[in-house]
XYZ file of C-alpha atoms in Angstrom:
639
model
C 62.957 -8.241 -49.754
C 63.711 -10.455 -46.805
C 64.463 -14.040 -47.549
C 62.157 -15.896 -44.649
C 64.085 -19.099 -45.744
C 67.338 -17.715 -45.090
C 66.009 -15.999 -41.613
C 64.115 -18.834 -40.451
C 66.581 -20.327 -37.878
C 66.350 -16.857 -36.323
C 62.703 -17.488 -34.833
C 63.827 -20.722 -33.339
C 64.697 -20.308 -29.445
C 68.234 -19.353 -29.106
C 70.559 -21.932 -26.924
C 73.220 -19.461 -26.835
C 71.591 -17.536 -24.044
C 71.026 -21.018 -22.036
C 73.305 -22.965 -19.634
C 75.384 -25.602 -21.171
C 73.677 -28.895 -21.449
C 76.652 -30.015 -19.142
C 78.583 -27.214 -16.983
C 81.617 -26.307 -16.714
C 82.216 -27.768 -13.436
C 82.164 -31.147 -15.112
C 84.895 -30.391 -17.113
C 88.714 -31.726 -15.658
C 91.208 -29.487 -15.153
C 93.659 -29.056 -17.786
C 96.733 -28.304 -15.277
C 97.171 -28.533 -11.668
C 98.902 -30.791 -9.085
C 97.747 -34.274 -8.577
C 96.354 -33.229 -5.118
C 94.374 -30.506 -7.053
C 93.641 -33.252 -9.693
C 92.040 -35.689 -7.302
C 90.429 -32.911 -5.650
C 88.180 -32.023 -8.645
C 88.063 -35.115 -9.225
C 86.386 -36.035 -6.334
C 83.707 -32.189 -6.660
C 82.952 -33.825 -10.613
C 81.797 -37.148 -8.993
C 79.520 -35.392 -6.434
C 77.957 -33.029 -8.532
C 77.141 -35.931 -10.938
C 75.846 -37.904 -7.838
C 73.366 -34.475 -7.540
C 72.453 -34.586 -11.163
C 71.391 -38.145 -11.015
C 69.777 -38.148 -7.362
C 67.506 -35.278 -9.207
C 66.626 -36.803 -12.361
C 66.089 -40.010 -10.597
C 63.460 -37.993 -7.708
C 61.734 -36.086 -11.044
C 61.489 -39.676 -12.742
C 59.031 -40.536 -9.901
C 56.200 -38.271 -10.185
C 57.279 -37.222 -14.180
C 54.776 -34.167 -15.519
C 55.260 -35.467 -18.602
C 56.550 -38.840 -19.717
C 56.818 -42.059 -18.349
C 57.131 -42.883 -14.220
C 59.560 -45.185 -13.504
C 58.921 -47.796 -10.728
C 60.155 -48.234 -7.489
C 62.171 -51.050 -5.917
C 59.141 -52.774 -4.051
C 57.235 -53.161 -7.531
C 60.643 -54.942 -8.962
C 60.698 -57.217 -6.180
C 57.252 -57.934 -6.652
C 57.952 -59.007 -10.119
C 60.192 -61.028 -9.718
C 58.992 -62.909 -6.580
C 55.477 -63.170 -9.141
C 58.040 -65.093 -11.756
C 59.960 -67.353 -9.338
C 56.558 -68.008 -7.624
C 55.174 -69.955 -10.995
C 58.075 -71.978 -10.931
C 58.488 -73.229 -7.452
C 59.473 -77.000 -8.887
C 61.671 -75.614 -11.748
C 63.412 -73.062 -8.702
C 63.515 -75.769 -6.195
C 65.098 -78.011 -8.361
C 67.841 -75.791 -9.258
C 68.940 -74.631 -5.952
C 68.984 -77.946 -5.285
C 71.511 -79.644 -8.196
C 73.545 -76.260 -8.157
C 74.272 -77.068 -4.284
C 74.767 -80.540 -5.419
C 77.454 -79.588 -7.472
C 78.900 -76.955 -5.102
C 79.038 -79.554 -2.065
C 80.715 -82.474 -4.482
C 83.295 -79.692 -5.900
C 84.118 -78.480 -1.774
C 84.456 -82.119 -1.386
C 87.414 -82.803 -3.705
C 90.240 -80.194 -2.108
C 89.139 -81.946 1.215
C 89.781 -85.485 -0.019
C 93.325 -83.930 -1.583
C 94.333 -82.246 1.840
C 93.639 -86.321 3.514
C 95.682 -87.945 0.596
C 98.624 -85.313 1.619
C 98.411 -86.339 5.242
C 98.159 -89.515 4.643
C 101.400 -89.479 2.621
C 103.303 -87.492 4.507
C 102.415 -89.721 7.276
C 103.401 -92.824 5.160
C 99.969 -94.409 4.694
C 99.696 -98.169 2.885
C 99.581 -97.619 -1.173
C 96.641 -99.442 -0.989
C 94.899 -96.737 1.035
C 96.372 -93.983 -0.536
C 94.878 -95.704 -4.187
C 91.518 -95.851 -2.201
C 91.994 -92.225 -1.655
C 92.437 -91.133 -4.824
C 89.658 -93.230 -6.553
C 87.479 -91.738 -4.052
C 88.162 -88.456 -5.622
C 88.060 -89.389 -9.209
C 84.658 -90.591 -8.337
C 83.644 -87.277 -6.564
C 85.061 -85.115 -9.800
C 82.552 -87.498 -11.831
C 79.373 -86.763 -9.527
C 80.431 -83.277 -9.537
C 80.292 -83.256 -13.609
C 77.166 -84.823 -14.200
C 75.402 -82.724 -11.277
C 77.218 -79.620 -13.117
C 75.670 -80.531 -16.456
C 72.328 -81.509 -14.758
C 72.556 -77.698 -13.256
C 73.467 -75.903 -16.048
C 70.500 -77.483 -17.844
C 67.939 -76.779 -15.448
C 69.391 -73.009 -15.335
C 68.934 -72.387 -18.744
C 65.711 -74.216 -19.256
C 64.404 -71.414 -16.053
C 66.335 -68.875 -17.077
C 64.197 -69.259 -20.781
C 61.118 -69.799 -19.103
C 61.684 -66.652 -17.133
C 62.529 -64.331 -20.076
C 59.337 -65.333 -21.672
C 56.926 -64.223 -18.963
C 59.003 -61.103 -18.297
C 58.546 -60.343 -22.123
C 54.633 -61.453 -22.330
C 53.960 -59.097 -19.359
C 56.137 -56.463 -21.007
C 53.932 -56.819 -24.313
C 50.572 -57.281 -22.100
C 51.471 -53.867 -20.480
C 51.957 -52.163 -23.530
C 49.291 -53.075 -25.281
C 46.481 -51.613 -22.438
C 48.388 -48.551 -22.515
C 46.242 -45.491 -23.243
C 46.355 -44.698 -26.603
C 46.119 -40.659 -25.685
C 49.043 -40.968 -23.011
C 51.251 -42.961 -25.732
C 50.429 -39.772 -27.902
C 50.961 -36.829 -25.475
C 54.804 -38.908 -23.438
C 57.744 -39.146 -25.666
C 58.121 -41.441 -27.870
C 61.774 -41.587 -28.221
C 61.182 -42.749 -24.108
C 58.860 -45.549 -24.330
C 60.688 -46.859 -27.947
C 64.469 -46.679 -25.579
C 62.032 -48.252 -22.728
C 60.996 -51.203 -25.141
C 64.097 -52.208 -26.984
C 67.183 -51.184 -25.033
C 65.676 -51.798 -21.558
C 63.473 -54.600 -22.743
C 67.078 -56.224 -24.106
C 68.591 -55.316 -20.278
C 66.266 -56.889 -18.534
C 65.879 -60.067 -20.536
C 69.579 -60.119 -19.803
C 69.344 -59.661 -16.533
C 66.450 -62.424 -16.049
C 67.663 -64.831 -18.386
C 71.462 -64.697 -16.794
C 71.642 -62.450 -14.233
C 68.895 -64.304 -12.070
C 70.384 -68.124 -12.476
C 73.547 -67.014 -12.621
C 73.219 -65.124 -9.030
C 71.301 -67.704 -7.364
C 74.423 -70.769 -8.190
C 77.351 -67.939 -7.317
C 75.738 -67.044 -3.998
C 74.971 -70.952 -3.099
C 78.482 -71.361 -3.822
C 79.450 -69.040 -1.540
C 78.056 -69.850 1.518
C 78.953 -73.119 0.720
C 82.482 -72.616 0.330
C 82.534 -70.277 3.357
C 81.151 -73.157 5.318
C 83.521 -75.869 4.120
C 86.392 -73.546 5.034
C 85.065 -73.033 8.395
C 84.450 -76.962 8.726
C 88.446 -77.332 7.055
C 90.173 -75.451 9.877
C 88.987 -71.890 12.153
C 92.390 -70.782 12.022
C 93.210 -70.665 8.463
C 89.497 -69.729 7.866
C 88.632 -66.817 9.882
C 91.978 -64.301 9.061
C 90.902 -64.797 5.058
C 86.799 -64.199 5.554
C 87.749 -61.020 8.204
C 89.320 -59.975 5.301
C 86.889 -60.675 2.340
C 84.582 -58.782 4.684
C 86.480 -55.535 4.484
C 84.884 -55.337 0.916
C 81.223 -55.505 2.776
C 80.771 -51.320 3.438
C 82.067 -50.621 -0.287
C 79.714 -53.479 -1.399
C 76.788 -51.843 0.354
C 77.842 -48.438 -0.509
C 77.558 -49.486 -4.043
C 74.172 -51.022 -4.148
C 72.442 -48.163 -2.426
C 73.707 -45.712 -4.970
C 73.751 -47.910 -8.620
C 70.207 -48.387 -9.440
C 69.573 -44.533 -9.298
C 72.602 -44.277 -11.181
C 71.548 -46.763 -13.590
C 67.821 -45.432 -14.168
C 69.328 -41.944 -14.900
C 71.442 -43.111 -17.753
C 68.368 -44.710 -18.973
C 66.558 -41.794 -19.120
C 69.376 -40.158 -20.992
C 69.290 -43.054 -23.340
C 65.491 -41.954 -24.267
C 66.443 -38.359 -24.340
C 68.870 -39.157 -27.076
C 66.156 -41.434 -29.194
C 63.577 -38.557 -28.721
C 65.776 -35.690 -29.919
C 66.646 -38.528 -32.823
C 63.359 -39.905 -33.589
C 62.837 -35.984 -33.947
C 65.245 -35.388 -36.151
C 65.010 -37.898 -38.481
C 60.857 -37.585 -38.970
C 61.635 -33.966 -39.159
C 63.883 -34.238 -41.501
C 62.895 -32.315 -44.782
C 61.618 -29.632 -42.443
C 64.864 -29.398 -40.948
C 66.768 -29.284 -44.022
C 64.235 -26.963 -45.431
C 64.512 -24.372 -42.569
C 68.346 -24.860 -42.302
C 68.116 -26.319 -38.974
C 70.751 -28.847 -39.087
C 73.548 -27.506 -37.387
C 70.742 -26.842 -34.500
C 69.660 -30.377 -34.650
C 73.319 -31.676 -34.637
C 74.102 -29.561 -31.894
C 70.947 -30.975 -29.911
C 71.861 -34.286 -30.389
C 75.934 -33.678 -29.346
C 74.097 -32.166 -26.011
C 72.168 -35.298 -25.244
C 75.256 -37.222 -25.835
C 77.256 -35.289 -23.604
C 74.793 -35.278 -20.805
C 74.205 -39.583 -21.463
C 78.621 -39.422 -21.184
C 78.671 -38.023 -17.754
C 75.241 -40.289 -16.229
C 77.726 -43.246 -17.771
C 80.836 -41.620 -15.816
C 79.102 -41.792 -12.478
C 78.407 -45.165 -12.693
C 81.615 -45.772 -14.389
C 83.325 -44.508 -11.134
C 80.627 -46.467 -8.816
C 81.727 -49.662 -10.363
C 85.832 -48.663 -10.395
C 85.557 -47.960 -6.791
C 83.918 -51.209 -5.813
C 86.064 -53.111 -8.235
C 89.280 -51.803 -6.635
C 88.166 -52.820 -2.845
C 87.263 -56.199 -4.122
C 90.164 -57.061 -6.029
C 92.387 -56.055 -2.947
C 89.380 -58.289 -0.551
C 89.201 -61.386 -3.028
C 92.740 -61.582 -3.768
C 94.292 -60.822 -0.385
C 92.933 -63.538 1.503
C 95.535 -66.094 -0.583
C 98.430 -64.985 1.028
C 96.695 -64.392 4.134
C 95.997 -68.211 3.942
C 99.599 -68.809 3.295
C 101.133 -66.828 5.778
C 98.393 -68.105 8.518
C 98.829 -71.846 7.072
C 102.882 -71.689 7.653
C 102.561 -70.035 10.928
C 99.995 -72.714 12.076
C 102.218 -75.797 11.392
C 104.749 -74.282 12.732
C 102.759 -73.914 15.868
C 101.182 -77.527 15.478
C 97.782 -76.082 15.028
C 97.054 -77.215 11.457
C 97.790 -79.876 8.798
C 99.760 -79.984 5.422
C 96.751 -81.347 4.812
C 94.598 -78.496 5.497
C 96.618 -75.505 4.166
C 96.358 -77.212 1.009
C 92.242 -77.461 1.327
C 92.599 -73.557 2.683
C 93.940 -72.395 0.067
C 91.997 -74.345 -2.694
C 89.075 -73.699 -1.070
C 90.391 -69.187 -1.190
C 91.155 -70.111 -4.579
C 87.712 -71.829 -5.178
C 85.724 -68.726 -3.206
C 87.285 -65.878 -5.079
C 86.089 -67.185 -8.663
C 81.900 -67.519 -7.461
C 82.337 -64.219 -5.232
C 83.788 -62.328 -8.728
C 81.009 -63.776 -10.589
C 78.692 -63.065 -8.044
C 79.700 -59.225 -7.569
C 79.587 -59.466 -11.560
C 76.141 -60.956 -11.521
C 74.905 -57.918 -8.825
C 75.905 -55.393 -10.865
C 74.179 -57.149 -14.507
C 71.288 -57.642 -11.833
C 71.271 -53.722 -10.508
C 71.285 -52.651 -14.385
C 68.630 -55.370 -14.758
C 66.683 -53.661 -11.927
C 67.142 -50.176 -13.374
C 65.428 -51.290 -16.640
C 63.255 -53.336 -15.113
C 61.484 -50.383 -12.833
C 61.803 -48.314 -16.176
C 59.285 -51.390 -17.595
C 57.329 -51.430 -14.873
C 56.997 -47.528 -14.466
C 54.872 -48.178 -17.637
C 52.491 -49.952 -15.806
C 51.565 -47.463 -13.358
C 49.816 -45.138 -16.115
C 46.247 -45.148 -14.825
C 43.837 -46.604 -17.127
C 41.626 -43.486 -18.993
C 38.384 -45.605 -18.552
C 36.298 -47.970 -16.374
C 35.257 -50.105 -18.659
C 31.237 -51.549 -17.534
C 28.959 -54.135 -18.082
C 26.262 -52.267 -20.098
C 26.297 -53.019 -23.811
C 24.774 -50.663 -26.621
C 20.887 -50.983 -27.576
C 21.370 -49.736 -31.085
C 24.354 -48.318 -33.366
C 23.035 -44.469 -32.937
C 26.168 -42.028 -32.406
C 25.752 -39.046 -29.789
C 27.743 -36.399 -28.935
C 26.984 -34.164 -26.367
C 28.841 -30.590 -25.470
C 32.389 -32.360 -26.425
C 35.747 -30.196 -24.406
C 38.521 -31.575 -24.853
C 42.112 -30.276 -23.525
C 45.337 -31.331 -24.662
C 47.031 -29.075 -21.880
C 44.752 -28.053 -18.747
C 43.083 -24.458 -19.685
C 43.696 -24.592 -22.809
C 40.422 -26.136 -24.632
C 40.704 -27.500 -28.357
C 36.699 -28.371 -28.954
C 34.285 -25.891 -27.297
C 30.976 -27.770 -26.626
C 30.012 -29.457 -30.241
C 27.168 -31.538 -30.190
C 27.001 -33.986 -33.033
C 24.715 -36.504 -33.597
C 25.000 -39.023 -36.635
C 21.916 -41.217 -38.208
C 22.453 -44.856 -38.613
C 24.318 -45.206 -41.793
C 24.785 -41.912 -42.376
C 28.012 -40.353 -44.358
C 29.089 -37.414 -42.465
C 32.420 -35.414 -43.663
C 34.475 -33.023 -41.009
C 35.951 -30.428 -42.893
C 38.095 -26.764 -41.541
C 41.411 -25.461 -41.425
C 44.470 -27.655 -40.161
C 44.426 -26.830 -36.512
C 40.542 -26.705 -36.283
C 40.034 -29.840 -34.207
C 38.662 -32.170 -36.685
C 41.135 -34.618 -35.751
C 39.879 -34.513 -31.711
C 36.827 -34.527 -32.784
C 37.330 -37.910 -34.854
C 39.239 -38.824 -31.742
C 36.313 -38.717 -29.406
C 33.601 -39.694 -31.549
C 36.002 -43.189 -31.698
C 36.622 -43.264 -28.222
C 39.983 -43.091 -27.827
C 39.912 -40.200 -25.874
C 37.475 -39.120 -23.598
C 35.762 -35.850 -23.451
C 36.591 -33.203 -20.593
C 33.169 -32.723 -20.403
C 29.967 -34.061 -22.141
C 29.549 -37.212 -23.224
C 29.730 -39.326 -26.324
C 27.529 -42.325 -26.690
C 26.793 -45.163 -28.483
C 22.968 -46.656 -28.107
C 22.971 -44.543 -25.126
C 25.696 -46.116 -23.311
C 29.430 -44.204 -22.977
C 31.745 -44.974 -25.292
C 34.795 -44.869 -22.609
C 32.585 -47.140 -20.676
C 32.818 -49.709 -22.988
C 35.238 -52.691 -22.880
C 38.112 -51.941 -25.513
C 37.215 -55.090 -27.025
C 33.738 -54.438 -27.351
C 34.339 -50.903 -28.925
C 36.535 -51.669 -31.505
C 33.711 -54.222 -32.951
C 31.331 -51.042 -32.700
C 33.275 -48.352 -33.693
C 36.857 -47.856 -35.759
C 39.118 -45.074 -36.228
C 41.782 -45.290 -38.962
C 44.218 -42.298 -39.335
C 46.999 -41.598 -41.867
C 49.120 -43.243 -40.037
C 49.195 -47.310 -40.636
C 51.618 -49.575 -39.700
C 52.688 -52.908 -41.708
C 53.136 -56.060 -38.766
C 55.912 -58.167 -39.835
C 54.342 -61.479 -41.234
C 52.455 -62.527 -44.078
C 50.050 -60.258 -45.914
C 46.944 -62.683 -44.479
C 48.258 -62.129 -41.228
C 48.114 -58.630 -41.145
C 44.348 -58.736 -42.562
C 43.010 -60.493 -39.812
C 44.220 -58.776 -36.940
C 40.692 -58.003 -35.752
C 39.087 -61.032 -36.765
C 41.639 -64.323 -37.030
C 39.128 -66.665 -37.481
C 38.549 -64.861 -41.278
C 38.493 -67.099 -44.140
C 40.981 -66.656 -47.098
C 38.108 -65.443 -49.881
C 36.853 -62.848 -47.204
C 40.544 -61.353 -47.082
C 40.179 -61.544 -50.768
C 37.314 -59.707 -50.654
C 38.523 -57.266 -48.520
C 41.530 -56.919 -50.637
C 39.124 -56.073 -53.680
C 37.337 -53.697 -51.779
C 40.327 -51.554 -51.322
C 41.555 -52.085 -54.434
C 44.752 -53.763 -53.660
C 44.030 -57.490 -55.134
C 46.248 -56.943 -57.998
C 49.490 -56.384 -56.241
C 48.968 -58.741 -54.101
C 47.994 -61.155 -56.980
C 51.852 -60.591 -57.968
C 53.643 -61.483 -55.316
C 54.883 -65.068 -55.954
C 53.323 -65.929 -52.955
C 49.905 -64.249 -52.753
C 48.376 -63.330 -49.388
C 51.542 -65.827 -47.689
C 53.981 -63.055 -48.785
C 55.895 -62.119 -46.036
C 55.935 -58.230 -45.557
C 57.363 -55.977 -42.472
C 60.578 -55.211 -41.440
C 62.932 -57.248 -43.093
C 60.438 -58.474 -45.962
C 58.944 -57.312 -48.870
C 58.663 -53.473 -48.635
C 55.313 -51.572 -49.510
C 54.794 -48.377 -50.532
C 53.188 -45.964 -48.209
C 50.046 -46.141 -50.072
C 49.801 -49.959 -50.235
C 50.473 -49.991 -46.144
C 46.820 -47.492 -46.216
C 45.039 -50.268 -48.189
C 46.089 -52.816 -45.965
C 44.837 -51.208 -43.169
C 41.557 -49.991 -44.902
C 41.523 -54.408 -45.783
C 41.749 -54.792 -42.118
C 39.518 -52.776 -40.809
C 36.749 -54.630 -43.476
C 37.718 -57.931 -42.150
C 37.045 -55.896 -38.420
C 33.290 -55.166 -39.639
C 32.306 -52.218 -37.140
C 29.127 -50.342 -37.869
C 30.653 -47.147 -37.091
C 33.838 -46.060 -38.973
C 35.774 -42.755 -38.788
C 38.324 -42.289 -41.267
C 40.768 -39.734 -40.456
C 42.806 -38.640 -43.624
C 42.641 -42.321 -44.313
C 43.355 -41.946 -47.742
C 45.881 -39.183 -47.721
C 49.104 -41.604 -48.873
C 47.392 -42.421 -52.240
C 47.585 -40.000 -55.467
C 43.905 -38.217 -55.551
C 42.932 -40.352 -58.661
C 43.285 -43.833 -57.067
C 42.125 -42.263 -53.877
C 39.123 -41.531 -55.858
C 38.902 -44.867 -57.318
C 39.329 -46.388 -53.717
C 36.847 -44.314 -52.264
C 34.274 -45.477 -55.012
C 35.183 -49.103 -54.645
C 34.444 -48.937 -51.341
C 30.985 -47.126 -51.417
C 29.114 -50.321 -51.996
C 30.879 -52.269 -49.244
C 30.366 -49.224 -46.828
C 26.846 -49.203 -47.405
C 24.603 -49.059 -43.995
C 27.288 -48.054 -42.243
C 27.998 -45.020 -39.930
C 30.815 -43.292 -41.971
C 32.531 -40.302 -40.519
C 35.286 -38.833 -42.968
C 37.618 -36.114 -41.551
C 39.045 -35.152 -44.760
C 41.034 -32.243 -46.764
C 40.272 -33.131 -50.352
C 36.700 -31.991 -50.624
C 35.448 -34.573 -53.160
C 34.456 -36.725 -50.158
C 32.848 -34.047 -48.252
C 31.034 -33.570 -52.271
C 29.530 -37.382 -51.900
C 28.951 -36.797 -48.286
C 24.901 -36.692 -46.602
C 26.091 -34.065 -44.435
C 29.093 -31.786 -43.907
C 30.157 -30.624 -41.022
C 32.541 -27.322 -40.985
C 35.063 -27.049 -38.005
C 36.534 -23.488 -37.336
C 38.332 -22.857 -33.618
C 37.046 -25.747 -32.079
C 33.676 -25.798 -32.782
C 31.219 -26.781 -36.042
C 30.080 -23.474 -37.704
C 28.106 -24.858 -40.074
C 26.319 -28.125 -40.341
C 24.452 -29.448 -43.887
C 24.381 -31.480 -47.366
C 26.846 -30.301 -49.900
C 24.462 -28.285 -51.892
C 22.870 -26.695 -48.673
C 26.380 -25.164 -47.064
C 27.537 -24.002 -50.682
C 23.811 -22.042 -51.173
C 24.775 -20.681 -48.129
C 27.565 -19.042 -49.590
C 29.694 -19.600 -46.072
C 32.791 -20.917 -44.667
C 32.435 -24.463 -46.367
C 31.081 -22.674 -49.658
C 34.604 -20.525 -49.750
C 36.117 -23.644 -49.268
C 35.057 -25.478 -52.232
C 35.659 -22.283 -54.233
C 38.849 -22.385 -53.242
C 39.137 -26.115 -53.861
C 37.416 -26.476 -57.645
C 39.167 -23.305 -58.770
């Protein structure tokens, strides 16, 4: 006899036969000269440039998944943030150059008190002098701290927009696209490159803004200082302007493919670890392990190119930013030997070389935080090009009646899941969707809620579209709650009155009786203020159902489909639950997509799902008469 368990990683497609998840070409050389070293060096770079140049052009137009921006929507963005703050952004260009101009001041004021000495200036001038620049040092402090403040007060103010867009966007998402892209992409997209580009606009932003005004600045009072000792060190600092250049055209498509590596390791992860008894169960772990070492690999050499991006321009600006001191030097000393400049002014030269190098580091540093920023930020943004999956109108429903009319519905294109069902449901009605897993019950429940829309036919509610209506509007007419429920973090009345806020304490109560959850709550030390969620007071799977079955009371729509919506709780309290709720569900549109067929028992009408399309349609007693599909069903079921 052949032992399927044993066997089962068998059927699975065989990686064996396909190319390495990174080839062979990316691997160095073990031996070799250094010329030969260097050589493949230089073939592993470019063929990493290829890999992400490709990923980056597929990550525009994505079959699948999530787009990802381009650079005219980030600068969009961001011109949209510093446009609300016009005050806040003039204000701070204006103490940072403040700051910068009283700071240029001081090595000015220092190269005139060496003059002056060496020229044998009065004490009492000299003292003058130097007061002068204590003086300056102080206005340069407070204008520093005034600066700083204002930064970080934008900077703040600026994060929390980004974010509230971020959250704005992904709540209008379409619930079936969420469904049908990876999830492991738009979870990486939400924390990890949510996290970058707060970074980015919190720091980055400010942070860029006060280097580059220090800059210019600088690079002016040199200029101003003396032409001679000025010109030989910028010619020089230039030289880093090509590699500089180079750089920023190639990072952010270097930076948006390691992001998408990033969410090909949390999908193949996510997988894994919701898959995990079936993995263990099968004996796919090594395959799973394997999977995940491949998406690591593959993330490694998207992190290399960028890695050698950021060495190159590193090395060319370390030689450009730390050059022009001796430059100064040697200029300087060959200058007053020539008569052409001051003691005076070599010492301003080079403070003012030593001054430049420190904002131009930061600033290169602050590009590259703001070309990661970027990267994540177009990876955000791509989210916001998913087209809506309705037009929401203006015409509201006459009446609660539910219609559906020859319902396809396609998951992939050709490949149909419903084959024209037409359904209509009686105001208050109980109608139960039973069939086979795989039937389409499920889609069905889906498009009688409206969260998708048919591929053809219609599905109405008092004769006006469902995917016409405004989600707002829809919810309050019609609810869909799945086996799938999710606990908010926050207190227990919090996550009650999601739909309705404005709900008062005994009608969350109430709602908590209904559902039969008011005695564990009643525990809790503090009642409905108990904090739950990540991080809180864990519930079981079946007490996270009842709270949603709590919420969607406190909701109140006149049309509710419950998919499997009691499939976390043993069949005895389900029972229970199911009673408890009869009274409060009464006059009500109820459709119950169910596999325990007690529910279909206290149903009006059952309706029996087979390929796609309802075979049979009729009371309990009625389709088990028949002696049918739904009568072999409950045979099975009661036996």
């Amino acid at each position: 006899m052949v032992d399927l368990l044993a066997t089962s990683p068998d059927t699975w497609r065989d990686r064996a036969t396909e190319p390495p998840a990174v080839p062979h070409e990316l691997e160095p050389p073990r031996e070799g000269s250094f010329t030969d070293r260097v050589t493949a060096l230089r073939r592993r770079h470019s063929l990493r440039e290829r890999r992400a140049l490709e990923n980056y052009a597929q990550s525009r137009k994505p079959e699948r998944g999530w787009p990802v921006a381009d650079n005219q929507a980030v600068l969009h963005f961001l011109r949209a943030l510093l446009r609300d703050r016009k005050r806040t952004f003039v204000l701070l260009v204006v103490l940072n150059g403040m700051a910068a101009a009283t700071g240029l001041v001081v090595p000015r004021l220092l190269g005139a008190l060496i003059n002056r000495t060496v020229a044998g200036d009065a004490a009492s001038s000299l003292n003058a002098l130097a007061v002068l620049v204590v003086v300056v040092v102080v206005a340069q402090a407070g204008f520093t701290f005034l600066a700083q403040r204002t930064s970080t007060v934008f900077g703040q103010d600026l994060l929390s927009s980004a974010r509230e867009y971020i959250v704005r966007t992904i709540l209008q998402l379409p619930l079936g696209r969420v469904e049908s892209a990876s999830s492991g992409d738009l979870v990486t997209r939400v924390t990890r490159d949510v996290g970058t580009m707060s970074r980015s606009v919190q720091y980055g932003v400010p942070m860029s803004i006060i280097s580059g005004l220090t800059v210019v600045l600088s690079i002016i009072a040199m200029l101003l200082n003396s032409l001679v000792l000025a010109v030989p060190s910028l010619m020089v600092i230039a030289l880093a302007y090509p590699q500089v250049r180079r750089y920023l055209r190639k990072a952010p498509k270097g930076y948006i493919n390691e992001g998408a590596t990033y969410s090909r390791i949390n999908s193949t992860l996510t997988e894994t670890v919701e898959g995990a008894r079936t993995v263990e169960a099968l004996g796919l772990a090594d395959r799973r392990v394997g999977a995940g070492d491949d998406d690591i690999a593959v993330s490694a050499q998207a992190e290399r190119y960028t890695m050698t991006l950021r060495n190159l321009l590193f090395a060319v600006i370390d030689v450009a930013f730390n050059l022009p001191r001796v430059v100064t030097l040697l200029v300087g000393a060959w200058g007053y030997h020539e008569g052409w400049v001051s003691l005076g002014q070599i010492t301003a030269a080079v403070l003012y070389v030593e001054a430049l190098s420190g904002p131009l580091d930061r600033l290169v540093g602050e590009v590259d935080r703001l070309q990661v920023g970027a990267a994540s930020t177009s990876r955000l943004l791509g989210i916001a090009q998913v087209p809506p999956d309705r037009t929401p109108g203006t015409q509201l429903p006459d009446g609660p009646d539910l219609v559906g009319s020859d319902l396809r519905f396609a998951y992939r294109e050709g490949h149909d899941v419903l084959h024209g069902v037409d359904l209509t449901l009686d105001t208050g009605e109980r109608l139960a969707i039973v069939g086979p897993s795989g039937s389409g019950k499920s889609t069905l429940g889906r498009l009688l809620s409206g969260i998708n829309g048919p591929r053809t036919g219609s599905v109405t509610i008092g004769d006006v579209e469902l995917v016409e209506l405004p989600l707002e509007t829809l919810r309050t007419e019609v609810a869909l709650v799945t086996q799938e429920h999710h606990v908010f973090k926050g207190s227990v009345r919090d996550n009650i009155i999601l739909a309705r806020e404005d709900s008062s304490d005994e009608a969350v109560w109430d709602a908590l009786r209904a559902v039969g959850s008011d005695d564990w709550v009643e525990r809790f030390p503090a009642g409905l203020d108990t904090q739950i969620g990540s991080g809180n007071t864990q519930l079981t799977p079946a007490q996270a159902q009842q709270i949603a079955l709590a919420r969607l009371i406190i909701a109140d729509p006149h049309t509710l489909v419950l998919d499997e919506a009691t499939s976390l709780i043993d069949p005895r309290t389900a029972r229970t639950l199911e009673g408890s709720m009869n009274a409060l569900l009464e006059g009500r549109t109820v459709v119950a997509i169910a596999h325990r067929l007690h529910t279909a028992h206290d149903a009006d009408r059952i309706a029996v799902v087979i390929d796609g399309r309802i075979v049979e349609l009729g009371s309990h007693h009625e389709l088990v008469a028949q002696g049918g599909e739904y009568a072999a069903l409950w045979r099975a079921w009661t036996s």
